[in-house]
Amino acid sequence: MKRIGILTSGGDAPGMNAAVRAVARKAMAEGLEAYGINYGFAGLVAGDIHKIEAADVDGVVNQGGTLLYSARYPEFAHEEGQLKGIEQLKRFGIDALVVIGGDGSYHGALRLTEHGYNTIGLPGTIDNDIPFTDFTIGFDTAVNTDVEALDRIYDTAHSHDRTFVVEVMGRGAGDVAMWAGVSAGADAIVIPELEWDMETIANKIKHNRANGHRCNIVVLAEGVMGADEFVEKLSQYGDFDARANTIGHMQRGGRPTAKDRVLASKMGAYAIELLLSGKGGLAVGIQNNQLVTHNMLDLFDSKHKAELSLSKLNEEISFH
Amino acid sequence: MKRIGILTSGGDAPGMNAAVRAVARKAMAEGLEAYGINYGFAGLVAGDIHKIEAADVDGVVNQGGTLLYSARYPEFAHEEGQLKGIEQLKRFGIDALVVIGGDGSYHGALRLTEHGYNTIGLPGTIDNDIPFTDFTIGFDTAVNTDVEALDRIYDTAHSHDRTFVVEVMGRGAGDVAMWAGVSAGADAIVIPELEWDMETIANKIKHNRANGHRCNIVVLAEGVMGADEFVEKLSQYGDFDARANTIGHMQRGGRPTAKDRVLASKMGAYAIELLLSGKGGLAVGIQNNQLVTHNMLDLFDSKHKAELSLSKLNEEISFH
Amino acid sequence: MKRIGILTSGGDAPGMNAAVRAVARKAMAEGLEAYGINYGFAGLVAGDIHKIEAADVDGVVNQGGTLLYSARYPEFAHEEGQLKGIEQLKRFGIDALVVIGGDGSYHGALRLTEHGYNTIGLPGTIDNDIPFTDFTIGFDTAVNTDVEALDRIYDTAHSHDRTFVVEVMGRGAGDVAMWAGVSAGADAIVIPELEWDMETIANKIKHNRANGHRCNIVVLAEGVMGADEFVEKLSQYGDFDARANTIGHMQRGGRPTAKDRVLASKMGAYAIELLLSGKGGLAVGIQNNQLVTHNMLDLFDSKHKAELSLSKLNEEISFH
Amino acid sequence: MKRIGILTSGGDAPGMNAAVRAVARKAMAEGLEAYGINYGFAGLVAGDIHKIEAADVDGVVNQGGTLLYSARYPEFAHEEGQLKGIEQLKRFGIDALVVIGGDGSYHGALRLTEHGYNTIGLPGTIDNDIPFTDFTIGFDTAVNTDVEALDRIYDTAHSHDRTFVVEVMGRGAGDVAMWAGVSAGADAIVIPELEWDMETIANKIKHNRANGHRCNIVVLAEGVMGADEFVEKLSQYGDFDARANTIGHMQRGGRPTAKDRVLASKMGAYAIELLLSGKGGLAVGIQNNQLVTHNMLDLFDSKHKAELSLSKLNEEISFH
């Protein structure tokens, strides 16, 4: 093994650059060469590939987004696309790859492994919705972005005795909402994994408002419904002077937090160790604070397990 | 004159607390007593009034929102409400007032002055839409909040070659949009004060995308239309992979910037000086970097003049 | 058990307020009353104690510092002080306590337990130097504060081809330095737990500067030596245009990160559960992402184990 | 005139990149070509010069530091150095220049003008110490960096009833200290422009501590003395549990604030307008919110006038 390819795929996440840097630098430390593949699998097929020198990843550890760009490319599900990608790998002399992205991108990674090109997957997504990892690269940053926004919203909620329903990202997972909600001292957190009831929420807000807590925040996971719809339904249970806010795409960007930088750095270096020991088709995760690997095939049959106890915790320590 | 009342009115804005503190402390420095009136004119009428000691405004210079709370109270337009307010002023021995808020709140302030209670108005709003002042308290903070959000959005726009239409606040004024847009390097800024044309914007984005600038940001003032509507109309001119984002109420909160704290501090102290020299019915502003006053009556007939040259500047220095 | 006392002790740390809130709210959720004890053990002895209502801890989850204040109070090591404290507990009807602070404060906590007042310790310190916990409350925030400072310093280092030696906190532990250093892409991290050699560091900087990486950052744990001294010693090996910076006390303040807020919230609620099940004299920790307890006595004989592998990781992925 | 050269000189300041971008883009908008000169006058003499394309300054408006690097180069004071620089200008066909930096760099700018190469100076420094401009590019960002640090320090000062002496930059000018001090609610601000007296400061702190304001912050301009020295002298007047902190070089870096980005953008575009109208040897400033120019020669005989009234304002509105 002499040359490693690196690509980012799916939605971008803060810390992807820290991961790219770690993969490339660790590769160099082991005497390998690193090649960047732009625009994910699309760029692989198109041959949008370039050598990464040590200086190329200087000063990127703190940058949001991905310097390798990202793109959706469903065509890679077909063998035709895969074979074109393999051709490019041959052309550039790349022996193995590291793919950073959501679990969607692991399908492509597994195909490459099956074609004889060992590929390791790193979990890069703000949604924290990948099985077999407690945390994904980008999650901590997105949560902190939300929390900062919620802190700001709290100021105005508090000044005006208002209720805010704030929609955060997470696709089908409630992790972002739970972490942001607990951190912001939300009155209620609504996530797709747990049953909830509008009347109960309305009653809690009423109870809280009647007892001196007149600024109320509901953190809503996007996987449940939109904030506007929620406000409309909530207002059927009373007048809470409620406003809908959707944090939106800013959750995907920004300088990564220390936790995301360290996690990305660890995982990136670990991916190279795995490749050097001849492994492929593995997804890296962090569980119980230890780096772990799982077979990608196993991931496809599994579902991410959110730390649902945070929901109960929030009920106990929010105003009541 | 022995006792000064202070209230905040209208939408809250970062820096209001710094202004309240400056008014109260300067009053104390001049041997006066300061009384806080909660919930604006509503609290005035209801007698929700309390003495402010020096320690009460310790540690608030850096807090968002308003510790005096704010509320809309259209009833104060009627003399009945005004007389109730006057009664409370008598009850608490308050001789003069400082009102911090948007120009809507200046109407109430003028009524109080006419009733013999000199009242000075300070421009507290993120919208920067008050006549006769270059800047309002809270504007700089809101712009920086937007810019931070736009920086984050840029990361993801750049990683994915996407177009983002980002709606910012400002009511009928384009100041927030222009400052945020220039700061973020927006491809286009759309404000209510200037004519614009969707086809021109679409063509600029097409031109830019064709020339290597593949992440595009349009900053849209809320006074024009909503971001969703804009994206829909824009997409009639081509496929820009466009996303709509609305920054929302987080723009109203957060720790004030240094500029807003200093501005609020200056204006707050100045209000007391004006009251001490027997003035009332005046709106404080900052023009050409100097504190100024204008008769509130004159404000009602005037319109804020935005620094529209920023729009042309942006056209010249954005990608083209 | 009816009344719980809460105090913070030792150096303040971001997230202490989130912990106080969680303890108090969880206590209320379980039908208990919560009492705040100001200024740590000093306030306990002096009887500076007050009831905490639900609203008292509203809006504090995001505040730095400690609303219960903190103080050093070595007198509590003597039985005389302890007995005075016990008297106050009786006077206020407090049955059990939660102490939030560094391991120094656990001595007092153990004494109270021995006197029949079950006390649980929560690890609140930015230094991450407490045995049997992977993370302390405040550590993540302090690291992010450092990283933000290092990002800023990188800008100027990069513009001027300079070397910066940046001293961070951590008392005898290198955790803050390692996390901040990896996150900032430091050329070198110097901590008290690992041997290091000035000539090796000087040679690495020389090598890096000769190979196109002309801005260099050394992150120095305070437990090693001061930044000025380090710069002086470094300059004996060459001219690196080096500057010394000490981040200082700002590392102790600021809004806590999401991770610290969640950790503090979990630990705070857990402390009440432990007290309810009749436990005392235990220190709460988080190990392998699980809440754990250890006997305080065991802590005093142990040493915190830093994740020293981060040091090797940094050598591999920093410029080389 | 066909080609414009741009360089940054002296200490870097946030917003320099926004200025470089504005100069380059405005030049392109006017049909000119822009050339970047690395490392200030040193790079000019060495011919470290390259063409700037529109895409080269994409995404730099929000970056700290200077992408053109900076360096001290006293040799440019001698005609020999100047003639070498002129040779390079001829070689690259550069007709006129924009120099961004402190007033030290204006000397070189004036020499180039005298040699027939019109040069405009833009005030780029965090110190705000340039005559004939109310604000320099970078000042607002540095002040906000300080204020954020002071807010953090306030948290810990407040938790521990401590006094902090915080040294901020500004070379011989007190502007940074005054803006940061007013914004942070400092008990005292000490600057080189105004007489002060340690006993008076000590007495104020004593008075404040005795009256319920037990966390005290003194903001100290570096032009007065170092923080350690100040703490030592202060402690001769009593025990204030005082700590010295020096914010250090982080004040020079970081993403520029909106105000600095807008100011840099305006000034950058204006510099091109001045060159197009045949002007040279002028320093751009902003006075009373208007862009202005002054002859560089006049600057050398003048001194920046700080807004000293902020000092009196702080006395009135800080705790007393």
PDB file of N, CA, C and O in Angstrom, chain B residues 21 25-26 58-59 61-62 134 144 147 151 154 179 183 185 213 258 261 266 288-290 307 316-320, chain D residues 21 25-26 58-59 61-62 134 143-144 147 151 154 183 185 213 258 261-262 266 288-290 307 316-320:
ATOM      1  N   ARG B  21     -28.556  50.618  32.649  1.00  0.00           N
ATOM      2  CA  ARG B  21     -27.495  50.800  33.640  1.00  0.00           C
ATOM      3  C   ARG B  21     -26.909  52.208  33.584  1.00  0.00           C
ATOM      4  O   ARG B  21     -26.698  52.851  34.616  1.00  0.00           O
ATOM      5  N   ARG B  25     -27.071  54.712  36.672  1.00  0.00           N
ATOM      6  CA  ARG B  25     -25.831  55.079  37.347  1.00  0.00           C
ATOM      7  C   ARG B  25     -25.522  56.572  37.203  1.00  0.00           C
ATOM      8  O   ARG B  25     -25.079  57.223  38.153  1.00  0.00           O
ATOM      9  N   LYS B  26     -25.763  57.090  36.018  1.00  0.00           N
ATOM     10  CA  LYS B  26     -25.525  58.531  35.824  1.00  0.00           C
ATOM     11  C   LYS B  26     -26.492  59.326  36.707  1.00  0.00           C
ATOM     12  O   LYS B  26     -26.111  60.350  37.298  1.00  0.00           O
ATOM     13  N   ASP B  58     -25.385  45.945  38.376  1.00  0.00           N
ATOM     14  CA  ASP B  58     -24.060  45.346  38.265  1.00  0.00           C
ATOM     15  C   ASP B  58     -24.145  44.090  37.406  1.00  0.00           C
ATOM     16  O   ASP B  58     -25.069  43.283  37.559  1.00  0.00           O
ATOM     17  N   GLY B  59     -23.196  43.930  36.533  1.00  0.00           N
ATOM     18  CA  GLY B  59     -23.149  42.705  35.738  1.00  0.00           C
ATOM     19  C   GLY B  59     -24.219  42.616  34.673  1.00  0.00           C
ATOM     20  O   GLY B  59     -24.448  41.545  34.122  1.00  0.00           O
ATOM     21  N   VAL B  61     -24.296  44.950  32.029  1.00  0.00           N
ATOM     22  CA  VAL B  61     -23.832  45.643  30.820  1.00  0.00           C
ATOM     23  C   VAL B  61     -23.638  44.652  29.673  1.00  0.00           C
ATOM     24  O   VAL B  61     -23.764  45.015  28.502  1.00  0.00           O
ATOM     25  N   ASN B  62     -23.376  43.414  30.006  1.00  0.00           N
ATOM     26  CA  ASN B  62     -23.119  42.421  28.946  1.00  0.00           C
ATOM     27  C   ASN B  62     -24.285  41.457  28.719  1.00  0.00           C
ATOM     28  O   ASN B  62     -24.131  40.457  28.027  1.00  0.00           O
ATOM     29  N   ASP B 134     -27.700  57.654  13.039  1.00  0.00           N
ATOM     30  CA  ASP B 134     -27.003  56.741  12.125  1.00  0.00           C
ATOM     31  C   ASP B 134     -27.107  55.302  12.623  1.00  0.00           C
ATOM     32  O   ASP B 134     -27.171  54.378  11.821  1.00  0.00           O
ATOM     33  N   ASN B 144     -23.843  41.553  13.624  1.00  0.00           N
ATOM     34  CA  ASN B 144     -22.795  40.561  13.882  1.00  0.00           C
ATOM     35  C   ASN B 144     -23.360  39.159  14.075  1.00  0.00           C
ATOM     36  O   ASN B 144     -22.729  38.177  13.670  1.00  0.00           O
ATOM     37  N   VAL B 147     -23.943  38.022  10.644  1.00  0.00           N
ATOM     38  CA  VAL B 147     -22.691  37.763   9.930  1.00  0.00           C
ATOM     39  C   VAL B 147     -22.099  36.426  10.379  1.00  0.00           C
ATOM     40  O   VAL B 147     -21.598  35.641   9.555  1.00  0.00           O
ATOM     41  N   ASP B 151     -21.435  33.435   7.924  1.00  0.00           N
ATOM     42  CA  ASP B 151     -20.129  32.766   7.824  1.00  0.00           C
ATOM     43  C   ASP B 151     -20.303  31.248   7.897  1.00  0.00           C
ATOM     44  O   ASP B 151     -19.647  30.490   7.173  1.00  0.00           O
ATOM     45  N   TYR B 154     -21.882  30.065   4.755  1.00  0.00           N
ATOM     46  CA  TYR B 154     -20.893  30.071   3.674  1.00  0.00           C
ATOM     47  C   TYR B 154     -20.116  28.755   3.637  1.00  0.00           C
ATOM     48  O   TYR B 154     -19.835  28.215   2.558  1.00  0.00           O
ATOM     49  N   TRP B 179     -25.529  45.806   5.818  1.00  0.00           N
ATOM     50  CA  TRP B 179     -24.322  45.606   6.631  1.00  0.00           C
ATOM     51  C   TRP B 179     -23.929  44.134   6.677  1.00  0.00           C
ATOM     52  O   TRP B 179     -22.758  43.792   6.537  1.00  0.00           O
ATOM     53  N   SER B 183     -20.650  42.478   4.767  1.00  0.00           N
ATOM     54  CA  SER B 183     -19.720  41.772   5.656  1.00  0.00           C
ATOM     55  C   SER B 183     -19.535  40.321   5.252  1.00  0.00           C
ATOM     56  O   SER B 183     -18.476  39.740   5.472  1.00  0.00           O
ATOM     57  N   GLY B 185     -19.828  39.140   2.216  1.00  0.00           N
ATOM     58  CA  GLY B 185     -19.451  38.965   0.821  1.00  0.00           C
ATOM     59  C   GLY B 185     -20.569  38.379  -0.010  1.00  0.00           C
ATOM     60  O   GLY B 185     -20.337  37.531  -0.874  1.00  0.00           O
ATOM     61  N   HIS B 213     -17.121  30.872  -9.040  1.00  0.00           N
ATOM     62  CA  HIS B 213     -17.644  31.231  -7.719  1.00  0.00           C
ATOM     63  C   HIS B 213     -18.962  30.474  -7.560  1.00  0.00           C
ATOM     64  O   HIS B 213     -20.030  30.958  -7.929  1.00  0.00           O
ATOM     65  N   ALA B 258     -19.288  45.428  21.696  1.00  0.00           N
ATOM     66  CA  ALA B 258     -18.675  46.597  22.329  1.00  0.00           C
ATOM     67  C   ALA B 258     -19.297  47.882  21.797  1.00  0.00           C
ATOM     68  O   ALA B 258     -19.600  48.804  22.556  1.00  0.00           O
ATOM     69  N   ARG B 261     -22.565  48.464  23.415  1.00  0.00           N
ATOM     70  CA  ARG B 261     -22.446  48.791  24.841  1.00  0.00           C
ATOM     71  C   ARG B 261     -21.985  50.230  25.033  1.00  0.00           C
ATOM     72  O   ARG B 261     -22.479  50.933  25.912  1.00  0.00           O
ATOM     73  N   LYS B 266     -23.119  55.804  26.388  1.00  0.00           N
ATOM     74  CA  LYS B 266     -23.077  57.236  26.081  1.00  0.00           C
ATOM     75  C   LYS B 266     -24.478  57.845  26.087  1.00  0.00           C
ATOM     76  O   LYS B 266     -24.721  58.898  26.670  1.00  0.00           O
ATOM     77  N   ASN B 288     -22.999  61.376  12.534  1.00  0.00           N
ATOM     78  CA  ASN B 288     -21.615  61.754  12.271  1.00  0.00           C
ATOM     79  C   ASN B 288     -20.768  61.614  13.536  1.00  0.00           C
ATOM     80  O   ASN B 288     -19.937  62.462  13.835  1.00  0.00           O
ATOM     81  N   ASN B 289     -21.047  60.544  14.265  1.00  0.00           N
ATOM     82  CA  ASN B 289     -20.273  60.197  15.456  1.00  0.00           C
ATOM     83  C   ASN B 289     -20.473  61.161  16.622  1.00  0.00           C
ATOM     84  O   ASN B 289     -19.713  61.118  17.582  1.00  0.00           O
ATOM     85  N   GLN B 290     -21.494  62.016  16.562  1.00  0.00           N
ATOM     86  CA  GLN B 290     -21.784  62.939  17.655  1.00  0.00           C
ATOM     87  C   GLN B 290     -23.181  62.659  18.192  1.00  0.00           C
ATOM     88  O   GLN B 290     -24.110  62.422  17.425  1.00  0.00           O
ATOM     89  N   GLU B 307     -27.940  53.957   4.637  1.00  0.00           N
ATOM     90  CA  GLU B 307     -26.709  54.255   3.898  1.00  0.00           C
ATOM     91  C   GLU B 307     -26.723  53.413   2.620  1.00  0.00           C
ATOM     92  O   GLU B 307     -26.052  52.387   2.519  1.00  0.00           O
ATOM     93  N   GLU B 316     -19.839  46.217  -6.414  1.00  0.00           N
ATOM     94  CA  GLU B 316     -18.487  46.388  -6.944  1.00  0.00           C
ATOM     95  C   GLU B 316     -17.481  45.395  -6.364  1.00  0.00           C
ATOM     96  O   GLU B 316     -16.535  45.012  -7.050  1.00  0.00           O
ATOM     97  N   ILE B 317     -17.674  45.028  -5.112  1.00  0.00           N
ATOM     98  CA  ILE B 317     -16.628  44.205  -4.485  1.00  0.00           C
ATOM     99  C   ILE B 317     -17.034  42.742  -4.305  1.00  0.00           C
ATOM    100  O   ILE B 317     -16.210  41.921  -3.903  1.00  0.00           O
ATOM    101  N   SER B 318     -18.305  42.419  -4.551  1.00  0.00           N
ATOM    102  CA  SER B 318     -18.648  40.992  -4.570  1.00  0.00           C
ATOM    103  C   SER B 318     -18.110  40.393  -5.870  1.00  0.00           C
ATOM    104  O   SER B 318     -17.698  41.108  -6.776  1.00  0.00           O
ATOM    105  N   PHE B 319     -18.105  39.090  -5.942  1.00  0.00           N
ATOM    106  CA  PHE B 319     -17.579  38.423  -7.141  1.00  0.00           C
ATOM    107  C   PHE B 319     -18.333  38.924  -8.372  1.00  0.00           C
ATOM    108  O   PHE B 319     -19.539  39.044  -8.369  1.00  0.00           O
ATOM    109  N   HIS B 320     -17.604  39.211  -9.408  1.00  0.00           N
ATOM    110  CA  HIS B 320     -18.245  39.675 -10.653  1.00  0.00           C
ATOM    111  C   HIS B 320     -17.359  39.356 -11.829  1.00  0.00           C
ATOM    112  O   HIS B 320     -16.239  38.904 -11.679  1.00  0.00           O
TER     113      HIS B 320
ATOM    114  N   ARG D  21      -9.339  42.504  -0.317  1.00  0.00           N
ATOM    115  CA  ARG D  21     -10.392  42.063  -1.247  1.00  0.00           C
ATOM    116  C   ARG D  21     -11.090  43.259  -1.895  1.00  0.00           C
ATOM    117  O   ARG D  21     -11.315  43.273  -3.113  1.00  0.00           O
ATOM    118  N   ARG D  25     -11.052  43.863  -5.844  1.00  0.00           N
ATOM    119  CA  ARG D  25     -12.313  43.739  -6.581  1.00  0.00           C
ATOM    120  C   ARG D  25     -12.738  45.071  -7.200  1.00  0.00           C
ATOM    121  O   ARG D  25     -13.222  45.109  -8.330  1.00  0.00           O
ATOM    122  N   LYS D  26     -12.562  46.147  -6.436  1.00  0.00           N
ATOM    123  CA  LYS D  26     -12.924  47.457  -6.986  1.00  0.00           C
ATOM    124  C   LYS D  26     -12.007  47.776  -8.179  1.00  0.00           C
ATOM    125  O   LYS D  26     -12.458  48.306  -9.200  1.00  0.00           O
ATOM    126  N   ASP D  58     -11.982  35.358  -2.859  1.00  0.00           N
ATOM    127  CA  ASP D  58     -13.257  34.781  -2.432  1.00  0.00           C
ATOM    128  C   ASP D  58     -13.081  34.146  -1.059  1.00  0.00           C
ATOM    129  O   ASP D  58     -12.076  33.457  -0.812  1.00  0.00           O
ATOM    130  N   GLY D  59     -14.039  34.388  -0.210  1.00  0.00           N
ATOM    131  CA  GLY D  59     -14.009  33.734   1.099  1.00  0.00           C
ATOM    132  C   GLY D  59     -12.959  34.268   2.039  1.00  0.00           C
ATOM    133  O   GLY D  59     -12.643  33.629   3.040  1.00  0.00           O
ATOM    134  N   VAL D  61     -13.133  37.606   3.139  1.00  0.00           N
ATOM    135  CA  VAL D  61     -13.685  38.770   3.850  1.00  0.00           C
ATOM    136  C   VAL D  61     -13.826  38.488   5.333  1.00  0.00           C
ATOM    137  O   VAL D  61     -13.771  39.401   6.162  1.00  0.00           O
ATOM    138  N   ASN D  62     -13.982  37.222   5.691  1.00  0.00           N
ATOM    139  CA  ASN D  62     -14.178  36.887   7.111  1.00  0.00           C
ATOM    140  C   ASN D  62     -12.950  36.269   7.765  1.00  0.00           C
ATOM    141  O   ASN D  62     -13.046  35.738   8.869  1.00  0.00           O
ATOM    142  N   ASP D 134     -11.183  58.387  13.068  1.00  0.00           N
ATOM    143  CA  ASP D 134     -11.839  57.999  14.330  1.00  0.00           C
ATOM    144  C   ASP D 134     -11.606  56.519  14.614  1.00  0.00           C
ATOM    145  O   ASP D 134     -11.506  56.121  15.769  1.00  0.00           O
ATOM    146  N   VAL D 143     -11.293  45.180  20.184  1.00  0.00           N
ATOM    147  CA  VAL D 143     -12.065  45.581  21.369  1.00  0.00           C
ATOM    148  C   VAL D 143     -13.056  44.482  21.730  1.00  0.00           C
ATOM    149  O   VAL D 143     -13.204  44.117  22.902  1.00  0.00           O
ATOM    150  N   ASN D 144     -13.726  43.926  20.750  1.00  0.00           N
ATOM    151  CA  ASN D 144     -14.693  42.866  21.051  1.00  0.00           C
ATOM    152  C   ASN D 144     -14.007  41.603  21.579  1.00  0.00           C
ATOM    153  O   ASN D 144     -14.565  40.904  22.430  1.00  0.00           O
ATOM    154  N   VAL D 147     -13.408  42.410  25.108  1.00  0.00           N
ATOM    155  CA  VAL D 147     -14.658  42.440  25.882  1.00  0.00           C
ATOM    156  C   VAL D 147     -15.126  41.018  26.175  1.00  0.00           C
ATOM    157  O   VAL D 147     -15.585  40.716  27.272  1.00  0.00           O
ATOM    158  N   ASP D 151     -15.598  39.633  29.816  1.00  0.00           N
ATOM    159  CA  ASP D 151     -16.846  39.003  30.275  1.00  0.00           C
ATOM    160  C   ASP D 151     -16.551  37.671  30.969  1.00  0.00           C
ATOM    161  O   ASP D 151     -17.154  37.344  31.995  1.00  0.00           O
ATOM    162  N   TYR D 154     -14.953  38.372  34.251  1.00  0.00           N
ATOM    163  CA  TYR D 154     -15.965  38.850  35.203  1.00  0.00           C
ATOM    164  C   TYR D 154     -16.637  37.672  35.912  1.00  0.00           C
ATOM    165  O   TYR D 154     -16.894  37.740  37.118  1.00  0.00           O
ATOM    166  N   SER D 183     -17.181  48.939  28.000  1.00  0.00           N
ATOM    167  CA  SER D 183     -18.031  47.806  27.611  1.00  0.00           C
ATOM    168  C   SER D 183     -18.102  46.746  28.698  1.00  0.00           C
ATOM    169  O   SER D 183     -19.114  46.051  28.819  1.00  0.00           O
ATOM    170  N   GLY D 185     -17.779  47.289  31.897  1.00  0.00           N
ATOM    171  CA  GLY D 185     -18.186  47.812  33.195  1.00  0.00           C
ATOM    172  C   GLY D 185     -17.044  47.828  34.193  1.00  0.00           C
ATOM    173  O   GLY D 185     -17.224  47.514  35.368  1.00  0.00           O
ATOM    174  N   HIS D 213     -20.064  45.627  45.846  1.00  0.00           N
ATOM    175  CA  HIS D 213     -19.539  45.315  44.516  1.00  0.00           C
ATOM    176  C   HIS D 213     -18.157  44.692  44.745  1.00  0.00           C
ATOM    177  O   HIS D 213     -17.153  45.390  44.785  1.00  0.00           O
ATOM    178  N   ALA D 258     -18.404  42.815  11.942  1.00  0.00           N
ATOM    179  CA  ALA D 258     -19.102  43.448  10.814  1.00  0.00           C
ATOM    180  C   ALA D 258     -18.587  44.878  10.598  1.00  0.00           C
ATOM    181  O   ALA D 258     -18.353  45.296   9.463  1.00  0.00           O
ATOM    182  N   ARG D 261     -15.337  44.816   8.857  1.00  0.00           N
ATOM    183  CA  ARG D 261     -15.456  44.374   7.457  1.00  0.00           C
ATOM    184  C   ARG D 261     -16.035  45.476   6.574  1.00  0.00           C
ATOM    185  O   ARG D 261     -15.578  45.674   5.443  1.00  0.00           O
ATOM    186  N   VAL D 262     -17.042  46.163   7.101  1.00  0.00           N
ATOM    187  CA  VAL D 262     -17.662  47.231   6.314  1.00  0.00           C
ATOM    188  C   VAL D 262     -16.687  48.387   6.157  1.00  0.00           C
ATOM    189  O   VAL D 262     -16.520  48.931   5.053  1.00  0.00           O
ATOM    190  N   LYS D 266     -15.307  49.677   2.570  1.00  0.00           N
ATOM    191  CA  LYS D 266     -15.479  51.064   2.107  1.00  0.00           C
ATOM    192  C   LYS D 266     -14.135  51.699   1.768  1.00  0.00           C
ATOM    193  O   LYS D 266     -13.967  52.339   0.729  1.00  0.00           O
ATOM    194  N   ASN D 288     -16.191  61.443  11.726  1.00  0.00           N
ATOM    195  CA  ASN D 288     -17.614  61.786  11.778  1.00  0.00           C
ATOM    196  C   ASN D 288     -18.406  60.963  10.771  1.00  0.00           C
ATOM    197  O   ASN D 288     -19.299  61.453  10.098  1.00  0.00           O
ATOM    198  N   ASN D 289     -18.042  59.704  10.684  1.00  0.00           N
ATOM    199  CA  ASN D 289     -18.749  58.740   9.838  1.00  0.00           C
ATOM    200  C   ASN D 289     -18.594  58.986   8.339  1.00  0.00           C
ATOM    201  O   ASN D 289     -19.331  58.417   7.537  1.00  0.00           O
ATOM    202  N   GLN D 290     -17.653  59.854   7.943  1.00  0.00           N
ATOM    203  CA  GLN D 290     -17.401  60.120   6.529  1.00  0.00           C
ATOM    204  C   GLN D 290     -15.974  59.718   6.179  1.00  0.00           C
ATOM    205  O   GLN D 290     -15.057  59.998   6.948  1.00  0.00           O
ATOM    206  N   GLU D 307     -10.840  59.456  22.169  1.00  0.00           N
ATOM    207  CA  GLU D 307     -12.121  59.988  22.678  1.00  0.00           C
ATOM    208  C   GLU D 307     -12.066  59.905  24.206  1.00  0.00           C
ATOM    209  O   GLU D 307     -12.663  59.026  24.813  1.00  0.00           O
ATOM    210  N   GLU D 316     -18.533  57.718  35.777  1.00  0.00           N
ATOM    211  CA  GLU D 316     -19.911  58.021  36.186  1.00  0.00           C
ATOM    212  C   GLU D 316     -20.815  56.797  36.218  1.00  0.00           C
ATOM    213  O   GLU D 316     -21.745  56.727  37.015  1.00  0.00           O
ATOM    214  N   ILE D 317     -20.578  55.862  35.306  1.00  0.00           N
ATOM    215  CA  ILE D 317     -21.538  54.749  35.206  1.00  0.00           C
ATOM    216  C   ILE D 317     -21.001  53.440  35.775  1.00  0.00           C
ATOM    217  O   ILE D 317     -21.739  52.469  35.876  1.00  0.00           O
ATOM    218  N   SER D 318     -19.715  53.395  36.137  1.00  0.00           N
ATOM    219  CA  SER D 318     -19.257  52.206  36.862  1.00  0.00           C
ATOM    220  C   SER D 318     -19.773  52.302  38.291  1.00  0.00           C
ATOM    221  O   SER D 318     -20.263  53.343  38.718  1.00  0.00           O
ATOM    222  N   PHE D 319     -19.661  51.216  39.011  1.00  0.00           N
ATOM    223  CA  PHE D 319     -20.155  51.203  40.388  1.00  0.00           C
ATOM    224  C   PHE D 319     -19.485  52.315  41.178  1.00  0.00           C
ATOM    225  O   PHE D 319     -18.282  52.526  41.086  1.00  0.00           O
ATOM    226  N   HIS D 320     -20.270  53.026  41.960  1.00  0.00           N
ATOM    227  CA  HIS D 320     -19.683  54.100  42.782  1.00  0.00           C
ATOM    228  C   HIS D 320     -20.580  54.341  43.979  1.00  0.00           C
ATOM    229  O   HIS D 320     -21.651  53.820  44.107  1.00  0.00           O
TER     230      HIS D 320
END
